[in-house]
Short mmCIF file of C-alpha atoms and ligand atoms in Angstrom, two decimals:
data_model
loop_
_atom_site.label_atom_id
_atom_site.label_comp_id
_atom_site.label_asym_id
_atom_site.label_seq_id
_atom_site.Cartn_x
_atom_site.Cartn_y
_atom_site.Cartn_z
CA MET M 1 31.42 2.41 -8.33
CA PHE M 2 31.05 0.77 -5.62
CA PHE M 3 28.25 -1.60 -6.61
CA SER M 4 29.58 -5.13 -7.98
CA SER M 5 28.98 -6.07 -11.58
CA LYS M 6 26.65 -5.81 -14.47
CA HIS M 7 24.19 -8.50 -13.78
CA PHE M 8 21.88 -6.45 -16.73
CA GLU M 9 23.01 -4.55 -20.12
CA PHE M 10 21.32 -1.99 -22.42
CA SER M 11 21.79 -4.62 -24.83
CA ASP M 12 19.62 -7.04 -22.16
CA ILE M 13 16.52 -5.20 -23.45
CA PRO M 14 14.46 -6.95 -24.98
CA ASP M 15 12.56 -6.05 -28.02
CA LEU M 16 9.26 -3.41 -27.00
CA SER M 17 7.49 -3.54 -30.61
CA GLY M 18 3.75 -3.15 -29.90
CA LYS M 19 4.81 -2.07 -25.56
CA VAL M 20 3.91 1.77 -24.31
CA ALA M 21 5.22 2.86 -20.87
CA ILE M 22 5.08 6.33 -19.20
CA ILE M 23 8.76 7.57 -17.71
CA THR M 24 7.89 10.16 -14.74
CA GLY M 25 10.66 13.25 -14.63
CA SER M 26 12.47 11.57 -18.58
CA ASN M 27 13.41 15.25 -19.65
CA THR M 28 16.32 14.48 -18.18
CA GLY M 29 18.61 13.13 -16.17
CA ILE M 30 18.78 8.57 -15.37
CA GLY M 31 15.08 9.29 -16.45
CA LYS M 32 15.90 10.26 -20.11
CA ILE M 33 18.35 7.65 -20.25
CA CYS M 34 15.51 5.09 -19.66
CA ALA M 35 13.06 6.21 -21.99
CA THR M 36 15.69 6.45 -24.65
CA GLU M 37 17.15 2.66 -24.62
CA MET M 38 12.73 1.98 -24.52
CA ALA M 39 12.61 4.16 -28.07
CA ARG M 40 16.10 2.32 -29.31
CA LYS M 41 14.01 -0.68 -28.25
CA ASN M 42 11.25 -0.23 -30.10
CA CYS M 43 8.64 0.88 -27.30
CA GLN M 44 6.67 3.72 -27.34
CA VAL M 45 7.67 5.71 -24.42
CA ILE M 46 5.28 8.82 -23.25
CA VAL M 47 7.90 11.99 -22.09
CA ALA M 48 5.91 13.14 -19.18
CA SER M 49 7.48 16.06 -17.81
CA ARG M 50 6.33 19.49 -15.71
CA SER M 51 8.33 21.63 -18.47
CA GLU M 52 6.93 21.81 -22.12
CA ASP M 53 9.92 23.49 -23.62
CA LYS M 54 12.40 20.33 -22.16
CA GLY M 55 9.99 17.84 -22.28
CA GLN M 56 10.15 18.42 -26.36
CA ALA M 57 13.85 19.19 -26.57
CA ALA M 58 13.49 15.34 -24.73
CA VAL M 59 11.08 13.99 -27.51
CA ALA M 60 13.90 15.53 -30.34
CA GLU M 61 16.79 13.87 -28.50
CA ILE M 62 15.76 10.34 -28.12
CA LYS M 63 14.43 10.32 -31.42
CA SER M 64 17.40 11.43 -33.46
CA ILE M 65 19.06 8.98 -30.96
CA THR M 66 17.44 6.33 -32.09
CA GLY M 67 15.54 6.92 -35.24
CA ASN M 68 12.25 6.12 -33.28
CA ASP M 69 8.66 8.39 -34.23
CA ASN M 70 7.15 7.19 -31.06
CA VAL M 71 7.59 9.54 -28.29
CA GLU M 72 5.57 11.37 -27.44
CA PHE M 73 5.09 14.64 -24.22
CA ILE M 74 2.65 14.92 -22.33
CA LYS M 75 2.98 17.11 -19.54
CA LEU M 76 2.60 16.25 -15.85
CA ASP M 77 2.82 18.63 -12.61
CA LEU M 78 3.74 16.17 -9.93
CA LEU M 79 3.26 18.94 -7.71
CA SER M 80 0.36 19.83 -8.88
CA LEU M 81 -3.21 16.70 -8.53
CA LYS M 82 -5.26 18.73 -11.01
CA SER M 83 -2.02 18.48 -14.23
CA VAL M 84 -2.31 14.73 -12.69
CA LYS M 85 -5.56 13.98 -13.32
CA GLN M 86 -5.04 15.91 -16.45
CA PHE M 87 -2.21 14.00 -17.29
CA ALA M 88 -4.08 11.01 -16.80
CA GLU M 89 -7.65 11.57 -18.71
CA GLU M 90 -4.90 13.24 -21.48
CA PHE M 91 -2.93 9.48 -22.01
CA LYS M 92 -6.37 7.06 -21.87
CA SER M 93 -7.83 9.29 -24.43
CA LYS M 94 -4.93 8.16 -26.54
CA TYR M 95 -4.11 5.60 -26.03
CA ASP M 96 -5.46 1.84 -24.30
CA LYS M 97 -2.55 -0.36 -23.20
CA LEU M 98 -0.15 0.75 -20.89
CA HIS M 99 2.73 -1.80 -20.14
CA ILE M 100 5.23 -0.15 -17.93
CA LEU M 101 5.04 2.86 -15.13
CA LEU M 102 8.33 3.94 -14.26
CA ASN M 103 7.66 6.67 -11.90
CA ASN M 104 11.22 7.27 -12.11
CA ALA M 105 10.61 11.78 -10.98
CA GLY M 106 11.61 13.12 -8.12
CA VAL M 107 13.20 16.13 -5.73
CA MET M 108 15.58 15.84 -3.09
CA MET M 109 16.49 17.77 -0.26
CA CYS M 110 14.37 21.09 -1.54
CA PRO M 111 14.26 24.00 1.21
CA TYR M 112 10.71 23.33 3.22
CA GLY M 113 7.75 23.97 0.74
CA LEU M 114 4.03 23.30 -0.40
CA SER M 115 2.52 22.13 -3.57
CA GLU M 116 -1.04 23.46 -5.07
CA ASP M 117 -3.05 21.64 -3.95
CA GLY M 118 -5.58 21.63 -0.85
CA MET M 119 -7.10 25.08 0.67
CA GLN M 120 -9.76 23.24 1.90
CA MET M 121 -9.48 24.53 5.35
CA LYS M 122 -9.84 20.80 8.73
CA PHE M 123 -9.02 20.80 12.00
CA THR M 124 -5.19 20.22 11.02
CA ILE M 125 -3.00 23.53 9.94
CA TYR M 126 -0.89 20.07 9.10
CA ARG M 127 -3.33 18.73 5.93
CA LEU M 128 -3.47 22.21 4.73
CA ARG M 129 -1.26 21.68 1.78
CA ILE M 130 1.22 19.58 0.78
CA GLU M 131 4.82 19.42 1.50
CA THR M 132 6.76 19.57 -1.45
CA GLN M 133 8.60 16.43 -1.04
CA PHE M 134 6.11 13.75 -0.42
CA ALA M 135 3.66 15.87 -2.80
CA THR M 136 6.20 15.28 -5.55
CA ASN M 137 8.25 12.01 -5.18
CA HIS M 138 5.31 10.32 -3.03
CA VAL M 139 1.37 11.91 -3.12
CA ALA M 140 1.12 12.60 -6.56
CA HIS M 141 3.14 9.14 -8.23
CA TYR M 142 0.34 7.31 -5.59
CA TYR M 143 -2.56 8.97 -7.45
CA LEU M 144 -0.79 8.64 -10.95
CA THR M 145 0.06 5.11 -10.00
CA MET M 146 -4.31 4.64 -8.90
CA LEU M 147 -5.94 6.38 -11.52
CA LEU M 148 -3.17 4.38 -14.47
CA LEU M 149 -3.43 1.21 -12.30
CA PRO M 150 -7.08 -0.98 -14.52
CA THR M 151 -5.42 0.06 -17.14
CA LEU M 152 -2.00 -1.44 -16.48
CA ILE M 153 -4.34 -4.08 -15.19
CA ASP M 154 -5.95 -4.29 -18.54
CA SER M 155 -2.35 -5.04 -20.38
CA LYS M 156 -0.63 -6.65 -18.50
CA PRO M 157 1.42 -8.54 -18.33
CA SER M 158 2.30 -5.16 -17.30
CA ARG M 159 5.10 -3.11 -14.84
CA ILE M 160 5.32 -0.34 -12.69
CA VAL M 161 8.90 0.39 -11.05
CA ASN M 162 8.94 3.58 -8.21
CA VAL M 163 12.01 4.83 -8.54
CA SER M 164 13.23 4.53 -3.89
CA SER M 165 16.72 6.16 -3.16
CA ASP M 166 19.16 4.11 -0.44
CA GLY M 167 18.13 7.35 0.97
CA HIS M 168 15.58 5.93 2.85
CA ASN M 169 17.86 3.72 5.12
CA TYR M 170 18.09 7.16 7.58
CA THR M 171 14.14 5.63 8.93
CA CYS M 172 16.36 3.54 10.97
CA ILE M 173 17.44 6.55 12.61
CA SER M 174 14.37 8.32 12.97
CA GLU M 175 10.88 6.74 11.49
CA PRO M 176 7.92 9.60 9.96
CA ASN M 177 5.20 10.39 11.63
CA LEU M 178 2.31 10.27 8.97
CA ASP M 179 -0.28 13.03 10.75
CA LYS M 180 2.84 15.93 11.43
CA ILE M 181 4.30 15.12 6.94
CA ASN M 182 3.17 18.40 6.40
CA ALA M 183 4.16 20.69 8.12
CA LYS M 184 7.19 23.22 8.53
CA GLU M 185 8.06 22.45 12.18
CA GLY M 186 10.25 19.59 12.95
CA TYR M 187 10.88 19.65 8.71
CA GLY M 188 15.03 17.92 7.55
CA SER M 189 15.18 18.10 3.70
CA PHE M 190 16.94 14.94 4.54
CA LYS M 191 15.35 13.21 7.20
CA GLN M 192 11.69 14.17 4.16
CA TYR M 193 13.65 12.74 1.12
CA SER M 194 14.77 10.24 2.72
CA TYR M 195 11.00 9.43 4.49
CA THR M 196 9.01 10.02 1.36
CA LYS M 197 11.97 6.82 -0.86
CA ALA M 198 11.49 4.78 2.37
CA PHE M 199 7.63 5.68 1.20
CA ASN M 200 7.98 4.59 -2.65
CA ILE M 201 9.26 0.99 -1.75
CA LEU M 202 5.64 0.62 0.72
CA VAL M 203 3.72 1.77 -1.79
CA CYS M 204 5.17 -2.02 -3.71
CA VAL M 205 4.24 -3.60 -0.39
CA GLU M 206 1.16 -2.95 -0.16
CA LEU M 207 -0.15 -2.50 -4.18
CA THR M 208 1.53 -6.35 -3.71
CA LYS M 209 -0.27 -7.41 -1.72
CA ARG M 210 -3.46 -6.25 -3.14
CA LEU M 211 -2.70 -7.51 -6.07
CA LYS M 212 -2.44 -10.67 -5.03
CA ALA M 213 -5.21 -10.97 -2.71
CA LYS M 214 -7.51 -10.10 -6.06
CA GLY M 215 -5.85 -12.74 -7.83
CA ILE M 216 -4.71 -10.87 -9.76
CA GLU M 217 -0.92 -11.89 -11.67
CA ASN M 218 1.12 -10.39 -14.09
CA VAL M 219 1.58 -7.44 -12.35
CA TYR M 220 4.89 -6.47 -10.92
CA VAL M 221 5.28 -4.20 -8.40
CA ASN M 222 9.32 -3.58 -8.19
CA ALA M 223 10.82 -0.90 -6.37
CA ASN M 224 14.95 0.61 -7.00
CA HIS M 225 17.82 1.96 -5.66
CA PRO M 226 19.64 3.22 -8.93
CA GLY M 227 22.82 3.72 -7.27
CA LEU M 228 24.89 7.53 -6.06
CA VAL M 229 24.23 9.35 -9.82
CA LYS M 230 25.37 12.32 -11.60
CA THR M 231 22.43 14.16 -12.22
CA GLU M 232 20.39 17.65 -11.73
CA LEU M 233 18.98 16.19 -8.95
CA ALA M 234 21.57 18.44 -6.22
CA ARG M 235 20.23 21.37 -8.12
CA HIS M 236 17.00 21.28 -5.11
CA ILE M 237 19.26 21.31 -2.02
CA SER M 238 20.07 24.70 -0.49
CA LEU M 239 23.95 26.47 -1.47
CA PHE M 240 24.35 26.28 2.31
CA GLU M 241 23.42 22.92 3.19
CA SER M 242 24.78 19.44 2.17
CA PHE M 243 28.19 19.64 0.48
CA TYR M 244 28.73 16.43 0.15
CA VAL M 245 26.00 15.06 -1.79
CA ARG M 246 26.01 18.39 -3.54
CA PHE M 247 30.08 17.27 -4.32
CA VAL M 248 29.25 13.60 -5.25
CA LEU M 249 26.14 13.91 -7.31
CA ASN M 250 27.57 16.09 -9.27
CA ASN M 251 31.60 15.69 -10.08
CA ILE M 252 32.45 11.34 -8.83
CA ALA M 253 28.56 9.58 -8.70
CA MET M 254 28.20 6.78 -11.51
CA GLU M 255 26.89 8.07 -15.22
CA PRO M 256 23.00 8.02 -16.07
CA GLU M 257 23.94 5.53 -18.25
CA GLN M 258 24.96 3.10 -16.04
CA GLY M 259 22.37 4.61 -13.26
CA ALA M 260 19.55 3.91 -14.79
CA LEU M 261 20.79 0.18 -15.40
CA THR M 262 18.74 -1.03 -12.72
CA GLN M 263 15.14 -0.09 -13.58
CA MET M 264 15.64 -0.55 -16.80
CA TYR M 265 16.23 -4.03 -15.27
CA LEU M 266 12.68 -3.95 -13.65
CA ALA M 267 11.21 -2.66 -16.28
CA THR M 268 11.75 -4.49 -19.04
CA SER M 269 14.27 -7.72 -18.20
CA GLN M 270 11.86 -11.59 -18.54
CA GLU M 271 13.67 -12.17 -15.46
CA VAL M 272 11.14 -9.77 -14.33
CA GLU M 273 8.16 -13.30 -15.44
CA SER M 274 10.04 -15.56 -15.43
CA LYS M 275 11.45 -15.38 -11.30
CA ASN M 276 7.99 -13.70 -10.28
CA ILE M 277 9.80 -10.79 -8.95
CA LYS M 278 7.03 -9.24 -7.36
CA GLY M 279 6.63 -6.44 -3.69
CA GLN M 280 10.97 -6.58 -4.36
CA TYR M 281 13.57 -4.07 -3.54
CA TYR M 282 16.59 -3.82 -6.31
CA VAL M 283 20.17 -2.67 -6.07
CA PRO M 284 22.95 -1.77 -8.73
CA TYR M 285 23.44 -3.38 -11.08
CA ALA M 286 19.88 -5.36 -11.42
CA LYS M 287 20.70 -7.18 -7.80
CA PRO M 288 18.26 -7.89 -4.90
CA SER M 289 18.38 -6.06 -2.03
CA SER M 290 16.56 -5.99 1.44
CA ALA M 291 14.64 -2.76 2.68
CA VAL M 292 15.86 -1.79 6.00
CA ALA M 293 12.51 -2.46 8.66
CA TYR M 294 10.31 0.53 8.62
CA ALA M 295 10.17 0.79 5.24
CA ARG M 296 9.16 -3.63 4.54
CA SER M 297 7.01 -3.53 7.38
CA GLU M 298 2.73 -4.72 6.28
CA LYS M 299 1.50 -3.07 9.06
CA ASN M 300 3.16 0.95 7.59
CA ALA M 301 2.12 -0.49 4.19
CA ALA M 302 -1.22 -0.02 4.93
CA ALA M 303 -1.53 2.47 7.08
CA LEU M 304 0.84 4.75 3.97
CA TYR M 305 -2.30 3.46 1.72
CA ASP M 306 -4.86 5.04 4.28
CA PHE M 307 -3.72 7.99 4.67
CA THR M 308 -2.83 8.62 0.84
CA GLU M 309 -6.58 7.63 0.41
CA GLU M 310 -7.44 9.87 3.22
CA LEU M 311 -5.82 12.66 2.08
CA LEU M 312 -6.33 12.58 -1.58
CA LYS M 313 -10.07 11.98 -1.12
CA GLU M 314 -9.75 15.66 0.87
CA LYS M 315 -7.86 16.69 -2.08
CA VAL M 316 -9.59 15.79 -4.68
CA PRO M 317 -13.79 15.47 -4.63
CA ASP M 318 -14.52 13.41 -7.26
CA TYR M 319 -11.23 10.70 -5.75
CA GLN M 320 -13.04 7.91 -6.64
CA GLY M 321 -10.12 6.00 -4.79
CA ALA M 322 -7.45 2.95 -5.14
CA PRO M 323 -9.30 0.58 -7.11
CA ILE M 324 -8.24 -1.86 -5.67
N1 NAP H 1 20.93 10.47 -9.05
C1 NAP H 1 21.28 9.47 -7.69
O1 NAP H 1 22.76 10.17 -6.84
C2 NAP H 1 20.08 9.62 -7.19
C3 NAP H 1 20.37 8.42 -6.18
C4 NAP H 1 18.84 8.03 -5.77
C5 NAP H 1 18.26 7.93 -6.32
N2 NAP H 1 17.56 8.93 -7.31
C6 NAP H 1 16.58 9.51 -7.77
O2 NAP H 1 16.48 9.02 -8.80
C7 NAP H 1 15.06 9.40 -9.68
C8 NAP H 1 15.82 10.37 -10.75
O3 NAP H 1 16.21 11.37 -10.12
P1 NAP H 1 17.87 12.35 -11.07
O4 NAP H 1 18.71 11.21 -10.29
O5 NAP H 1 17.16 11.77 -12.94
O6 NAP H 1 17.49 13.90 -11.10
P2 NAP H 1 17.78 15.08 -11.91
O7 NAP H 1 17.89 14.50 -12.50
O8 NAP H 1 16.91 15.64 -10.88
O9 NAP H 1 16.48 14.59 -12.53
C9 NAP H 1 14.57 14.72 -12.41
C10 NAP H 1 13.96 14.40 -12.69
O10 NAP H 1 12.21 14.50 -12.24
C11 NAP H 1 11.59 15.75 -12.94
N3 NAP H 1 10.92 16.10 -11.54
C12 NAP H 1 10.51 16.65 -11.41
N4 NAP H 1 9.92 18.03 -9.27
C13 NAP H 1 9.09 17.41 -10.91
C14 NAP H 1 7.54 17.91 -10.95
N5 NAP H 1 7.00 18.29 -9.75
N6 NAP H 1 6.87 17.52 -12.08
C15 NAP H 1 6.97 16.63 -13.41
N7 NAP H 1 8.54 16.05 -12.66
C16 NAP H 1 9.42 16.30 -11.91
C17 NAP H 1 12.79 16.66 -13.16
O11 NAP H 1 12.12 18.06 -13.71
P3 NAP H 1 12.32 19.53 -13.63
O12 NAP H 1 13.75 19.49 -15.25
O13 NAP H 1 11.06 20.22 -14.33
O14 NAP H 1 13.37 19.35 -12.60
C18 NAP H 1 13.64 16.22 -14.13
O15 NAP H 1 13.41 15.23 -15.68
C19 NAP H 1 14.47 10.32 -8.23
O16 NAP H 1 13.64 9.92 -8.30
C20 NAP H 1 15.21 10.29 -7.67
O17 NAP H 1 14.97 10.39 -5.43
C21 NAP H 1 18.70 9.50 -7.82
#
């Protein structure tokens, strides 16, 4: 719709024979289109979704559309760190390579809620559980990425794509206070979404820096905004909130096929390697852009990394810490 010409089409996706890809939240929406297009190019695709019924239905549909039988469902519920660990263990027991991790799943503008994690008592009440959007969009994907990073490094060249949103622009108006990120007091559903989408970009900034410091080349970590896309994302918005956002996403936004192009570019295009695209933020259609100052800041990226590490060590007693 409002974006410039297409720099990348599905026909530009190279042959992905021998490649293994995980796409979170690929039972519907933009993620399902990505899984389908990668399967069409002969990729081994893992549909990582929380619902077995929806995940298996997507697998059957993708197999029948593409004729590729190498499409598998593995259960992943991002609202449970235990489920994230089980997913990673099951994946690693079946596959020894991972070339593409597409952290696509997300929720937007949910009413305040908490994930199932973290019953340990701490001095601060805010640490008791993890807020739903923060848990799904950031913490669980961060944990998943850390559990799979050694396999991604072993499989290089490899890619990590974090699906962010231009909603992160709101951090120009209000920046998050990490110490209060799980608090009910002061919670705003859009504000929280915007924070978590800025975190998706900050993780790319910090991971890219750490990979470089370790001399690890050929692991390409980037973030993107898919565009305003007609999907089920608006289902979490309460009926009394943001009629405008629901109307746009349900009616006049772009089709999921268009929304998938930018992340497909970052996940598969040879240009990412030939142009050494790392730690960047891309917008439709497959064009470089600049995230807002909060989400570009190396200081904020390091602070978020440390905060998330501490949170995971608290919630997951056997967490070994980030591999890099
Ligand atoms: N649509 C847009 O206009 C737009 C704009 C900017 C950014 N984005 C981003 O694009 C990404 C894809 O969104 P979409 O538009 O395709 O939305 P969607 O149709 O709602 O799909 C979201 C996917 O995430 C999954 N998911 C949600 N919570 C999960 C959990 N706890 N565990 C595992 N999977 C979970 C959903 O699974 P269930 O079906 O089980 O809920 C679904 O498969 C999101 O990160 C979103 O923030 C979208």
